JSON list of C-alpha atoms in Angstrom, two decimals:
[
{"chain": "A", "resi": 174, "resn": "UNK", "atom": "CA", "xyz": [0.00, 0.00, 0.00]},
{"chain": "A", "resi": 175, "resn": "UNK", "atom": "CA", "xyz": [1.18, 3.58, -0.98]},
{"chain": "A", "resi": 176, "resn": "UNK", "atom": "CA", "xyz": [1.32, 6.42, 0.93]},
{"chain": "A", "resi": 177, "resn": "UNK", "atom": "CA", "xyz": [3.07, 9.96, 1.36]},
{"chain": "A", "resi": 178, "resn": "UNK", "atom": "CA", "xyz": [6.55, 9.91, 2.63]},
{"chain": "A", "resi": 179, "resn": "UNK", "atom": "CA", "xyz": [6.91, 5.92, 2.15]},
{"chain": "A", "resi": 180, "resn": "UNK", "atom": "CA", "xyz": [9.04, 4.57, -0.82]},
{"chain": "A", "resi": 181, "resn": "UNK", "atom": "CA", "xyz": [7.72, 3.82, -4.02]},
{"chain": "A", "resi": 182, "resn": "UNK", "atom": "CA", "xyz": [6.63, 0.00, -3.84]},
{"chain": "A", "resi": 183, "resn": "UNK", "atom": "CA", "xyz": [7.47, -1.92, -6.86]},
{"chain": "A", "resi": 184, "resn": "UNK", "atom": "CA", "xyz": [5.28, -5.41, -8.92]},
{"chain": "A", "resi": 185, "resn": "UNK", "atom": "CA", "xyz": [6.56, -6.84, -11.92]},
{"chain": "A", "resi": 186, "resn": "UNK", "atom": "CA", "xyz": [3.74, -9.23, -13.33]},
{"chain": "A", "resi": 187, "resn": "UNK", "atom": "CA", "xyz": [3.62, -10.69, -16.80]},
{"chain": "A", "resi": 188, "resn": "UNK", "atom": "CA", "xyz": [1.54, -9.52, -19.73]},
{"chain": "A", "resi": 189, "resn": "UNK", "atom": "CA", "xyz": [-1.62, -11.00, -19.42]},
{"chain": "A", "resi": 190, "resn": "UNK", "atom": "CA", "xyz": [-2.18, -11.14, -15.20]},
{"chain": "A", "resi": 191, "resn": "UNK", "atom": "CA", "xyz": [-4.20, -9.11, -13.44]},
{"chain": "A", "resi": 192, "resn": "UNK", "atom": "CA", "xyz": [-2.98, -7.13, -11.17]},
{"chain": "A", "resi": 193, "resn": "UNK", "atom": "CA", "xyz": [-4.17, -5.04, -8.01]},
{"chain": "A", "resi": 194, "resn": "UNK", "atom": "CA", "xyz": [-3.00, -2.05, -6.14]},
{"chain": "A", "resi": 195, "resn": "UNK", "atom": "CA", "xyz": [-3.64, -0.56, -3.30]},
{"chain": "A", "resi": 196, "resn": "UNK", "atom": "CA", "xyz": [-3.86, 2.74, -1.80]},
{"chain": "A", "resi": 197, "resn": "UNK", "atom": "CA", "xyz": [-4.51, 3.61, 2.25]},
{"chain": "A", "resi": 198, "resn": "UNK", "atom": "CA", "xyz": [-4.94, 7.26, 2.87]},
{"chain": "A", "resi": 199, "resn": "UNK", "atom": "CA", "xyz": [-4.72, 9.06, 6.21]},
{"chain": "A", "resi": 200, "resn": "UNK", "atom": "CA", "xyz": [-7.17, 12.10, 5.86]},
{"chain": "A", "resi": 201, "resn": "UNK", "atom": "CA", "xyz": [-11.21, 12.06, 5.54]},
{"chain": "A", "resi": 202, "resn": "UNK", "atom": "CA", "xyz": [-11.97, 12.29, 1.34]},
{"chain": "A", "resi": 203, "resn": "UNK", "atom": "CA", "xyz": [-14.74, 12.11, -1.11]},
{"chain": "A", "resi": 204, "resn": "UNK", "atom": "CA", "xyz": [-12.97, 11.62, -4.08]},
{"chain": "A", "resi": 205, "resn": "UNK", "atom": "CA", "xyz": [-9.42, 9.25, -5.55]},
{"chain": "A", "resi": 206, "resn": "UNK", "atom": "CA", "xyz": [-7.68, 10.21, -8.24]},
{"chain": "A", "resi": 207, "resn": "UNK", "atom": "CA", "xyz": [-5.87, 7.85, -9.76]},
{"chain": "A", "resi": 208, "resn": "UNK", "atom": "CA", "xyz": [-2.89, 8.74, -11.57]},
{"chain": "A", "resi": 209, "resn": "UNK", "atom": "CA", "xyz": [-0.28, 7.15, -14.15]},
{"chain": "A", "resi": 210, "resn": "UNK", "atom": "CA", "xyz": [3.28, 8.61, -14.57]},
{"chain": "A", "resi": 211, "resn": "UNK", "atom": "CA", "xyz": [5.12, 7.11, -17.80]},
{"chain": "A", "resi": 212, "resn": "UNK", "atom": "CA", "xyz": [8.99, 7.55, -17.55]},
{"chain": "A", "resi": 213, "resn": "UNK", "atom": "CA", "xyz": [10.38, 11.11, -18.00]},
{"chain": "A", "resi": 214, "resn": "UNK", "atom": "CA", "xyz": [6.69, 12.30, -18.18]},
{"chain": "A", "resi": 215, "resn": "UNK", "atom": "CA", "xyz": [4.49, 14.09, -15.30]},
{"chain": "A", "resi": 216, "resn": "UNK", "atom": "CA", "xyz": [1.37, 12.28, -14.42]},
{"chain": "A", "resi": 217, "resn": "UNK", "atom": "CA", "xyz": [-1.66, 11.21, -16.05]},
{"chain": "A", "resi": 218, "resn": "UNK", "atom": "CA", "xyz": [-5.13, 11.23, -14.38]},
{"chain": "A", "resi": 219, "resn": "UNK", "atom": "CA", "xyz": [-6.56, 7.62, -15.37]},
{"chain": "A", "resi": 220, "resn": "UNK", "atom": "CA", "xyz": [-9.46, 7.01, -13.45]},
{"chain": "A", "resi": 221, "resn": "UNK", "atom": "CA", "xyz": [-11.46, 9.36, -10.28]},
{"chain": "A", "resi": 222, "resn": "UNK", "atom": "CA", "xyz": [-13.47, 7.50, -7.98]},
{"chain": "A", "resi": 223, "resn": "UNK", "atom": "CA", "xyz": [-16.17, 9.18, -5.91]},
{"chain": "A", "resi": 224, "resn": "UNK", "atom": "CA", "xyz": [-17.52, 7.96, -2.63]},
{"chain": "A", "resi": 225, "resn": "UNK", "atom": "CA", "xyz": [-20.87, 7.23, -3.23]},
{"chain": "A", "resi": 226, "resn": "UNK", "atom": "CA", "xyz": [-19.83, 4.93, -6.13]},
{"chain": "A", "resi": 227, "resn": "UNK", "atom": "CA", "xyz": [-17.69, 2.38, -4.41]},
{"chain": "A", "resi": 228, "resn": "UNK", "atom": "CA", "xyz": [-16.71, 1.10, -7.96]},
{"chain": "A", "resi": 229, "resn": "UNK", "atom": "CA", "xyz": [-15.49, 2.20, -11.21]},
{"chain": "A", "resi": 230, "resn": "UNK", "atom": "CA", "xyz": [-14.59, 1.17, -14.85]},
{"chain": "A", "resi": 231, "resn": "UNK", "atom": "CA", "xyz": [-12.87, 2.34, -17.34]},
{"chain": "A", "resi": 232, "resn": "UNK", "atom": "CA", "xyz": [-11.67, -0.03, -20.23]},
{"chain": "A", "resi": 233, "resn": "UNK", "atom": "CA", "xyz": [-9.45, -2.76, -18.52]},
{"chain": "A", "resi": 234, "resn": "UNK", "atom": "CA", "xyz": [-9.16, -0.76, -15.41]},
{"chain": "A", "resi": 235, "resn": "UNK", "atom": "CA", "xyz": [-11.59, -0.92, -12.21]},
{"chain": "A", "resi": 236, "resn": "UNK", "atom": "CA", "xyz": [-10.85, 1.24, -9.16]},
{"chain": "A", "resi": 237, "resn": "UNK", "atom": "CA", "xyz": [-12.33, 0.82, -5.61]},
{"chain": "A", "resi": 238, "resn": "UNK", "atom": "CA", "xyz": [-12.83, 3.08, -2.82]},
{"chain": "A", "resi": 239, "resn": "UNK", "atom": "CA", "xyz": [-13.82, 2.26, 0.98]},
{"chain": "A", "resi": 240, "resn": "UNK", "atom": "CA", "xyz": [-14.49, 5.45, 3.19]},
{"chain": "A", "resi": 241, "resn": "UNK", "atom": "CA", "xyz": [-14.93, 3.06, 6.02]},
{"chain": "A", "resi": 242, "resn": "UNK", "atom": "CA", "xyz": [-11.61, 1.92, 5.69]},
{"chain": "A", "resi": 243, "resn": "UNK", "atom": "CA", "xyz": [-10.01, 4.84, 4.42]},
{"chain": "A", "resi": 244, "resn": "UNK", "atom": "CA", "xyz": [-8.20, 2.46, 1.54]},
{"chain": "A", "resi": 245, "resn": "UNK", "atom": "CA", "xyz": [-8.54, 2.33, -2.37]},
{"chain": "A", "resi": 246, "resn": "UNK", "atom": "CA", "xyz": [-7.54, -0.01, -4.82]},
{"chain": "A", "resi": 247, "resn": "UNK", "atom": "CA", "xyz": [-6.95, -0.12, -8.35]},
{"chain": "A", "resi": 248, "resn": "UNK", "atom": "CA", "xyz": [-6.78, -3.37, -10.66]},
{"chain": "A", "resi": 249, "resn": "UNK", "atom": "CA", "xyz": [-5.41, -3.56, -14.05]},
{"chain": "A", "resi": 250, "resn": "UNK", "atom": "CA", "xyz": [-6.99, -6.59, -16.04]},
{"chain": "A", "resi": 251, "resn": "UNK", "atom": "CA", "xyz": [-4.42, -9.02, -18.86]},
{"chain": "A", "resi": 252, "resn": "UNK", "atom": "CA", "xyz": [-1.86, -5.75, -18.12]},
{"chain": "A", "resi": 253, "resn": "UNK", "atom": "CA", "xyz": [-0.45, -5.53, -21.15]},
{"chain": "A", "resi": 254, "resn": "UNK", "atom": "CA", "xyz": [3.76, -4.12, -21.83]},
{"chain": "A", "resi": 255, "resn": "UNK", "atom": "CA", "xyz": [2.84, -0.30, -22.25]},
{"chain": "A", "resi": 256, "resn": "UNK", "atom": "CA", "xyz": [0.78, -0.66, -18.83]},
{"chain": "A", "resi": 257, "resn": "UNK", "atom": "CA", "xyz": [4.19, -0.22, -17.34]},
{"chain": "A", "resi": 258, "resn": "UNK", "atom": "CA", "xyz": [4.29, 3.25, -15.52]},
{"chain": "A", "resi": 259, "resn": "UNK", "atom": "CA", "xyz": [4.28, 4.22, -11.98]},
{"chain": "A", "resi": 260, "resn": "UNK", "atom": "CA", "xyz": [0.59, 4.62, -10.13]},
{"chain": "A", "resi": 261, "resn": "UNK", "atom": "CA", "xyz": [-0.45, 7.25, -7.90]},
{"chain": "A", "resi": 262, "resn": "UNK", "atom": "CA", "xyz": [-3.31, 7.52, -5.80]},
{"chain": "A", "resi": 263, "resn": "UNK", "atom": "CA", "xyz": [-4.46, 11.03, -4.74]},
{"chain": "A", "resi": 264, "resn": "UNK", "atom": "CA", "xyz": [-6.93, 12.45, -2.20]},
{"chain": "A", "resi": 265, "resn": "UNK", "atom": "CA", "xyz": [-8.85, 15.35, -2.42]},
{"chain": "A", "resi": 266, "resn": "UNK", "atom": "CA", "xyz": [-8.45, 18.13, 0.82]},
{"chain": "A", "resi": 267, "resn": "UNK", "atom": "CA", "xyz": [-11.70, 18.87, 2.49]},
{"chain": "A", "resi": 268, "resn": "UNK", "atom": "CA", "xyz": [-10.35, 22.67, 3.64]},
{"chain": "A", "resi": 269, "resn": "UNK", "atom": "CA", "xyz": [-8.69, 23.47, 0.35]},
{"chain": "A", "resi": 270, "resn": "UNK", "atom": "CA", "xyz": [-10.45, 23.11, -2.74]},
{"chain": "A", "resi": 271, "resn": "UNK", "atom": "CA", "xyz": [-8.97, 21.19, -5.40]},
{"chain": "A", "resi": 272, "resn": "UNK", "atom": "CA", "xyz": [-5.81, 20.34, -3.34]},
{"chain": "A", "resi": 273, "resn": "UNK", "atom": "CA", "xyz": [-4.68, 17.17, -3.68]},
{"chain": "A", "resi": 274, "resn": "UNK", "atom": "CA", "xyz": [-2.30, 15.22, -1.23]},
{"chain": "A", "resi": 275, "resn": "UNK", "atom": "CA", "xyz": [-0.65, 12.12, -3.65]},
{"chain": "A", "resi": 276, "resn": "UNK", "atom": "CA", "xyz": [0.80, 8.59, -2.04]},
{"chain": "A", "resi": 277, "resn": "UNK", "atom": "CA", "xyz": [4.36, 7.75, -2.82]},
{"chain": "A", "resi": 278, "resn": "UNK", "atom": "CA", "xyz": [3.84, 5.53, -5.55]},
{"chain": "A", "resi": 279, "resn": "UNK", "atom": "CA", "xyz": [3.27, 1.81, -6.88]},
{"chain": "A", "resi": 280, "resn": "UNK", "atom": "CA", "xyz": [6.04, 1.12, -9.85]},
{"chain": "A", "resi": 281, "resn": "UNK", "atom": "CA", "xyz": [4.38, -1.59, -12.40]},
{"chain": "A", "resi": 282, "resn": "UNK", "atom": "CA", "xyz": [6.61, -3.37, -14.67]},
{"chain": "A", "resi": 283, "resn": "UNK", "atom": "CA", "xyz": [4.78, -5.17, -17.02]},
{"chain": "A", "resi": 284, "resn": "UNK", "atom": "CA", "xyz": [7.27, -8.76, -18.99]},
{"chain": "A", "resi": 285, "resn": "UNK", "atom": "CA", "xyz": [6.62, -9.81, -21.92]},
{"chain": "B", "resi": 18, "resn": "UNK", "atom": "CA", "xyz": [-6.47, 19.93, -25.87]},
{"chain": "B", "resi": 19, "resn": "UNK", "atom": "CA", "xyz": [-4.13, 22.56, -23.64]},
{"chain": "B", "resi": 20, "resn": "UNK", "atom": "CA", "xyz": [-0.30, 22.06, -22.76]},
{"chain": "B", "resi": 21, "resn": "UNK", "atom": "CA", "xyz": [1.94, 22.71, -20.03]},
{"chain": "B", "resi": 22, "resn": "UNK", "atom": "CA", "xyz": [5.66, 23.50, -20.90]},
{"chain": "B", "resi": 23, "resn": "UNK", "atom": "CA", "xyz": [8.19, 23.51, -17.94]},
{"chain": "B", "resi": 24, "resn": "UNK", "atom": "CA", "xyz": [11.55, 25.42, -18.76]},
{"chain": "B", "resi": 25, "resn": "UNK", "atom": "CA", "xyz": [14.33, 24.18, -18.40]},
{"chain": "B", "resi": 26, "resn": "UNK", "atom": "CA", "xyz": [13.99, 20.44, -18.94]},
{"chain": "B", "resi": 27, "resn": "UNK", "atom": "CA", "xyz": [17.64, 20.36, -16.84]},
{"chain": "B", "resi": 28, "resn": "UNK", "atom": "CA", "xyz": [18.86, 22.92, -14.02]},
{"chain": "B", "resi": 29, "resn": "UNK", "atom": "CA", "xyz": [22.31, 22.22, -13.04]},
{"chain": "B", "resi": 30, "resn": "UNK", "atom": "CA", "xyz": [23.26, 24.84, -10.46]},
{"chain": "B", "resi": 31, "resn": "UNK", "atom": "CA", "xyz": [26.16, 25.31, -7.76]},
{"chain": "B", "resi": 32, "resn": "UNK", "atom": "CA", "xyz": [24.90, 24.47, -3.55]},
{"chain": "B", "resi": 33, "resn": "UNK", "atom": "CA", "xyz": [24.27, 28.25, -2.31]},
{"chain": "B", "resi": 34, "resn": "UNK", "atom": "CA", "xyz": [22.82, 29.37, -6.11]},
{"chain": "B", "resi": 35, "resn": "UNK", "atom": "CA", "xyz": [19.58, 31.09, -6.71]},
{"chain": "B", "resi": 36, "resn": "UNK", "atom": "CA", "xyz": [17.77, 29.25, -9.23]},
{"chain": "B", "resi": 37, "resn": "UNK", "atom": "CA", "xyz": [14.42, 29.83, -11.66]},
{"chain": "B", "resi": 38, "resn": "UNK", "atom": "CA", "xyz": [12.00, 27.45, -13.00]},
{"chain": "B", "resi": 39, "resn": "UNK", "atom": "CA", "xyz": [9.60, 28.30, -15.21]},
{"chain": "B", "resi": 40, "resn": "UNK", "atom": "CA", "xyz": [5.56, 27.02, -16.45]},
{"chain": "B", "resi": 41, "resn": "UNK", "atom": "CA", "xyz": [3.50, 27.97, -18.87]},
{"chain": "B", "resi": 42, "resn": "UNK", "atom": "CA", "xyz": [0.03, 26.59, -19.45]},
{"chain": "B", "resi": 43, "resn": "UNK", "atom": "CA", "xyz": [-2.51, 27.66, -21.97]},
{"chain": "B", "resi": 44, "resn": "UNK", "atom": "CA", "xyz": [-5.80, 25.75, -20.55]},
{"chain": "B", "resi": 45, "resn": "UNK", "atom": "CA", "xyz": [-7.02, 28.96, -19.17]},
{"chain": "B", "resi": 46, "resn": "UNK", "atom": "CA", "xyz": [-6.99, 27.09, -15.48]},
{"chain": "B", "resi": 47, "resn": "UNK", "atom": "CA", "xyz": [-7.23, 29.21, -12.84]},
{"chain": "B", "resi": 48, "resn": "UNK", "atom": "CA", "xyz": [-5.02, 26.92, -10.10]},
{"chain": "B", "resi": 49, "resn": "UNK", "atom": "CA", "xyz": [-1.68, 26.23, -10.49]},
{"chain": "B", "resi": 50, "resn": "UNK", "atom": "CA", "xyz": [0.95, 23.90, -8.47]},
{"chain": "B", "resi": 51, "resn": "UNK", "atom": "CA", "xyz": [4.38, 23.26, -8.15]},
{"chain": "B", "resi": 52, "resn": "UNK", "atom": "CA", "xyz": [5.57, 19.92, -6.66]},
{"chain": "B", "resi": 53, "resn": "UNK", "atom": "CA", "xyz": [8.44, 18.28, -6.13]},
{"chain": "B", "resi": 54, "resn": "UNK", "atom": "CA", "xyz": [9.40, 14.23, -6.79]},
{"chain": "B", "resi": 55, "resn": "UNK", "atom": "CA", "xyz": [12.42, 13.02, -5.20]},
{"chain": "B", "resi": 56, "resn": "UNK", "atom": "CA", "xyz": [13.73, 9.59, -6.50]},
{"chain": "B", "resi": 57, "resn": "UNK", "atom": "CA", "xyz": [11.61, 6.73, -5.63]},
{"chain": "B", "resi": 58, "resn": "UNK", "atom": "CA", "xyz": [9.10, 9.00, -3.76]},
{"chain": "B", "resi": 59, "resn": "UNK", "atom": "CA", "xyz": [5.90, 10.55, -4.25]},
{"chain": "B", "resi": 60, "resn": "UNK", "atom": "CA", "xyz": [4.49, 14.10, -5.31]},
{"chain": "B", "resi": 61, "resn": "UNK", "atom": "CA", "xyz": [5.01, 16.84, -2.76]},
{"chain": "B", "resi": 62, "resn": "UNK", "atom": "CA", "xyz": [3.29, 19.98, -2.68]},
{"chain": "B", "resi": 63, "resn": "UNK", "atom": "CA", "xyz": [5.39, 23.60, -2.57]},
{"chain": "B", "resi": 64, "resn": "UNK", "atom": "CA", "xyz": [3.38, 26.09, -3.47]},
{"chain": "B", "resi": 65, "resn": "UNK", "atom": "CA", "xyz": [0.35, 26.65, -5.37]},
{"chain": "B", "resi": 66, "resn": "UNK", "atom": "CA", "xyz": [-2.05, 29.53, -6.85]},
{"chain": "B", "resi": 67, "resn": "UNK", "atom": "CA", "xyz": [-5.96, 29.80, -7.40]},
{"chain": "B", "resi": 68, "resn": "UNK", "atom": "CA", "xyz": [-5.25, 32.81, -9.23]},
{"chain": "B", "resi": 69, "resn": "UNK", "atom": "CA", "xyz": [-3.10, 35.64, -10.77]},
{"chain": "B", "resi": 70, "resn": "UNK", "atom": "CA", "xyz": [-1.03, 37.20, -7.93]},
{"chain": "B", "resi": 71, "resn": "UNK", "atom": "CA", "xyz": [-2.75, 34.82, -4.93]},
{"chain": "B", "resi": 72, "resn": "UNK", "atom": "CA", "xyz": [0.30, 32.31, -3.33]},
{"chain": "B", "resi": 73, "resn": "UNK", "atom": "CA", "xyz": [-0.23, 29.89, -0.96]},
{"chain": "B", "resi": 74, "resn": "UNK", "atom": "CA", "xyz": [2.41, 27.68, 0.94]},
{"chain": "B", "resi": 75, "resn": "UNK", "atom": "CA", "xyz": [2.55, 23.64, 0.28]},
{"chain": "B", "resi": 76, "resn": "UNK", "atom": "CA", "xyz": [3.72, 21.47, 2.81]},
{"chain": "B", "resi": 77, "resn": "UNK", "atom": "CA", "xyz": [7.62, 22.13, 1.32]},
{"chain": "B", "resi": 78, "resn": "UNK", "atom": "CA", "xyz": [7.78, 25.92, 1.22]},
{"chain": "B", "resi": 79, "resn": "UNK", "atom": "CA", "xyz": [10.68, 26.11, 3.30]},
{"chain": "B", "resi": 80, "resn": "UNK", "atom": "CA", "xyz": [13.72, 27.18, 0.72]},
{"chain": "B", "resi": 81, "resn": "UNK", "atom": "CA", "xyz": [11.15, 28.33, -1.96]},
{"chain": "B", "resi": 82, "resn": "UNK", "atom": "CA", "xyz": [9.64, 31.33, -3.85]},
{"chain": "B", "resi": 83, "resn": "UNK", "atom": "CA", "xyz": [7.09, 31.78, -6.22]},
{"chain": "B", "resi": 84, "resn": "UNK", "atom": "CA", "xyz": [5.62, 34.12, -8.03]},
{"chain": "B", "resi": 85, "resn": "UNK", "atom": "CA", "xyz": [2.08, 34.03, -10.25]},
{"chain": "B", "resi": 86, "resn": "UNK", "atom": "CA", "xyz": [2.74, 36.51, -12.85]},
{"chain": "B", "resi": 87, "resn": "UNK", "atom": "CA", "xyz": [-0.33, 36.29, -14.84]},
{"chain": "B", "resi": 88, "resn": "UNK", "atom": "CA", "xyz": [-2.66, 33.89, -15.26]},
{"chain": "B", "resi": 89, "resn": "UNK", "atom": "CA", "xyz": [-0.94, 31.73, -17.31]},
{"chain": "B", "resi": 90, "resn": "UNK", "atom": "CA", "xyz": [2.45, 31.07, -16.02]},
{"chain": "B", "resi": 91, "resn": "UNK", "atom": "CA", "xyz": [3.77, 30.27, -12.49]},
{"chain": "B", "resi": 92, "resn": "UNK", "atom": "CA", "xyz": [7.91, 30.58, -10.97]},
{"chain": "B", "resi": 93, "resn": "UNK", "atom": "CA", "xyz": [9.59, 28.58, -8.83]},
{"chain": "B", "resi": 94, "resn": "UNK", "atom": "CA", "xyz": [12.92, 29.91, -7.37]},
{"chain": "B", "resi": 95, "resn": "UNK", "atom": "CA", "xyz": [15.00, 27.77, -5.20]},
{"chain": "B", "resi": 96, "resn": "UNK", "atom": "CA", "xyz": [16.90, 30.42, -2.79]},
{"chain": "B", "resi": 97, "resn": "UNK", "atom": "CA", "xyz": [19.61, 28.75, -2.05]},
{"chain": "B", "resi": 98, "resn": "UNK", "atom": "CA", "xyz": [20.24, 25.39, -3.76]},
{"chain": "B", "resi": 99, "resn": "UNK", "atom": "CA", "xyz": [21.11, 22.55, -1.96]},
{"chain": "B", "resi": 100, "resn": "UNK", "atom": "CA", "xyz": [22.94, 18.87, -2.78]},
{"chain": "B", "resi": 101, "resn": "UNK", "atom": "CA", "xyz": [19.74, 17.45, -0.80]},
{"chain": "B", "resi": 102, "resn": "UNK", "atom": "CA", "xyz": [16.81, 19.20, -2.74]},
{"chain": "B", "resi": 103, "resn": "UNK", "atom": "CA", "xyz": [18.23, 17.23, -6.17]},
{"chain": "B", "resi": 104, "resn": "UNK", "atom": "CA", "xyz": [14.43, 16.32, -8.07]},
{"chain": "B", "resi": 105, "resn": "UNK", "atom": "CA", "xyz": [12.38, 16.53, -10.31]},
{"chain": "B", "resi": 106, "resn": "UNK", "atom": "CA", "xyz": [9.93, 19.53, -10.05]},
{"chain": "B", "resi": 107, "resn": "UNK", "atom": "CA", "xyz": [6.65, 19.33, -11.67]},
{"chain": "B", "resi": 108, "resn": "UNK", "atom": "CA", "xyz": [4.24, 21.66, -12.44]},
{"chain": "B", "resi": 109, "resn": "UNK", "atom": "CA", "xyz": [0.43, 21.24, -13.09]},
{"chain": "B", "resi": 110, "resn": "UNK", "atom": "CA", "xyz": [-2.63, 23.12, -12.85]},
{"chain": "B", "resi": 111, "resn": "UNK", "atom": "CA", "xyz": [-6.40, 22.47, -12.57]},
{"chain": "B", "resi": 112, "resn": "UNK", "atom": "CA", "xyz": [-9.76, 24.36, -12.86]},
{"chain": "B", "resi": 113, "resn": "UNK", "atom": "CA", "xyz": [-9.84, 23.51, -9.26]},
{"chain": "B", "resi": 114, "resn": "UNK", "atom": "CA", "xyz": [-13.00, 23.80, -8.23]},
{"chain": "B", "resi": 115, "resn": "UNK", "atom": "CA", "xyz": [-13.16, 20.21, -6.76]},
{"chain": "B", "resi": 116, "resn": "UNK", "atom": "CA", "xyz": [-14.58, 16.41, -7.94]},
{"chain": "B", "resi": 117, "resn": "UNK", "atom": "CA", "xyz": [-13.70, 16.49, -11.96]},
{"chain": "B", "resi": 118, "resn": "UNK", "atom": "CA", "xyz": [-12.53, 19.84, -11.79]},
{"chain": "B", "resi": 119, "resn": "UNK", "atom": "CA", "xyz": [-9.62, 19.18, -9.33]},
{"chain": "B", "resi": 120, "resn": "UNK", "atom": "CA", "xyz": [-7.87, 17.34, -12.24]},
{"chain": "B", "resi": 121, "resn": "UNK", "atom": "CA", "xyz": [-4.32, 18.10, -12.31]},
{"chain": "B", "resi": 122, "resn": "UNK", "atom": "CA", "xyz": [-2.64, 18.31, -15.84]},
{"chain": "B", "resi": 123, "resn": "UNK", "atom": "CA", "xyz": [0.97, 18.23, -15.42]},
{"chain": "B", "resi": 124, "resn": "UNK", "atom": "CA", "xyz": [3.98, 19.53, -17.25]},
{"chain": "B", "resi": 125, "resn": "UNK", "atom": "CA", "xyz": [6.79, 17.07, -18.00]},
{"chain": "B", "resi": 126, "resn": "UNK", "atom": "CA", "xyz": [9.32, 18.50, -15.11]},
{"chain": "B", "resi": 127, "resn": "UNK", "atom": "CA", "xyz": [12.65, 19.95, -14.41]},
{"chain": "B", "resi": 128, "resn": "UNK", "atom": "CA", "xyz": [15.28, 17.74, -13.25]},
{"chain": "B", "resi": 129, "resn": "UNK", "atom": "CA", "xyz": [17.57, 19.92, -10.97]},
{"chain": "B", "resi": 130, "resn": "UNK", "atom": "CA", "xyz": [21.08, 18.62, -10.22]},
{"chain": "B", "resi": 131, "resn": "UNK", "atom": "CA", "xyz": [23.02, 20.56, -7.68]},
{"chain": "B", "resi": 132, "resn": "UNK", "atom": "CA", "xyz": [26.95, 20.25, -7.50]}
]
């Protein structure tokens, strides 16, 4: 699980797994962003998850979000080589508006 | 579609130096950021602006400056560079009124070296 100040963690899966990431945040939110940073790039919104919908799709990607728990997860189904990137999850501030407070990372190498 | 250009791609300045980064961004957002990414970690916040001339501090102030020109473009300036602060800095903005509109589109970074 990802967050702040912690190191980047890092899967390597091969093409054609699924794959699951998770995120555990430490403040009250509403909303993940989730995030995809290619190499020498900045990052990428790929998918925003509200509360009230507990899951979302988009393509081959599904994210989750618990309020309860305060954790959110994003899965990547048959990853395929150019889903390698890094992942971010990202919470939205309740006190500042569109402030958002990112984990430290999830590095996916995807083998052919 | 918009952009957001970050100048230079490299900074390579000397521990003690005064340095500028620059970012432009023609999506006529209101809200821009400037982060920092140190190797292996995530995004940290350093300053960011909800409109021309307004600055507010991130959690990594400390050792920066910024400056909101005009709509449109947003400074960094590291005061004093040190060997520690070596990153990349990355710059995004946002419409930033919250949900959807909190989208951050980001700039492809400067990679500062300090030696």
């Amino acid at each position: 699980s990802q967050w702040g100040e912690e190191n980047l963690q890092a899967l390597s899966i091969q093409e054609g797994e699924d794959v699951t990431m998770n995120c555990s945040y430490k403040t009250y939110t509403t909303v993940v962003h989730w995030y995809r940073q290619d190499s020498g790039r900045g990052p990428a919104l790929i998918i925003l998850i509200r509360s009230n919908e507990r899951e979302k799709r988009s393509g081959r990607l599904r994210a989750t979000l618990d309020t309860s728990s305060q954790s959110s997860s994003l899965s990547i189904t048959a990853a395929q080589c150019e889903d390698t990137a890094v992942y971010f999850c990202a919470t939205e501030g309740t006190q500042v508006v569109g402030q958002l407070t990112f984990g430290s990372g999830t590095r996916l190498q995807v083998y052919a | 579609g918009g952009i957001i250009t970050q100048t230079p791609k490299f900074l390579i300045g000397q521990e003690g130096q005064k340095l500028t980064l620059k970012c432009q961004q023609n999506f006529n957002h209101d809200t821009m950021y400037w982060y920092r990414q140190d190797s292996g970690k995530g995004l940290r916040l350093i300053y960011y602006s909800i409109t021309e001339n307004d600055l507010q501090k991130g959690d990594l102030s400390e050792g920066y400056d910024a400056s909101r020109e005009k709509k449109s473009s947003f400074s960094l300036t590291v005061t004093s560079a040190q060997k520690n602060e070596m990153a990349v800095f990355l710059c995004a903005s946002s419409m930033g009124t919250g949900g959807a509109y909190a989208e951050q589109f980001f700039g492809p970074g400067t990679r500062l070296t300090v030696l």
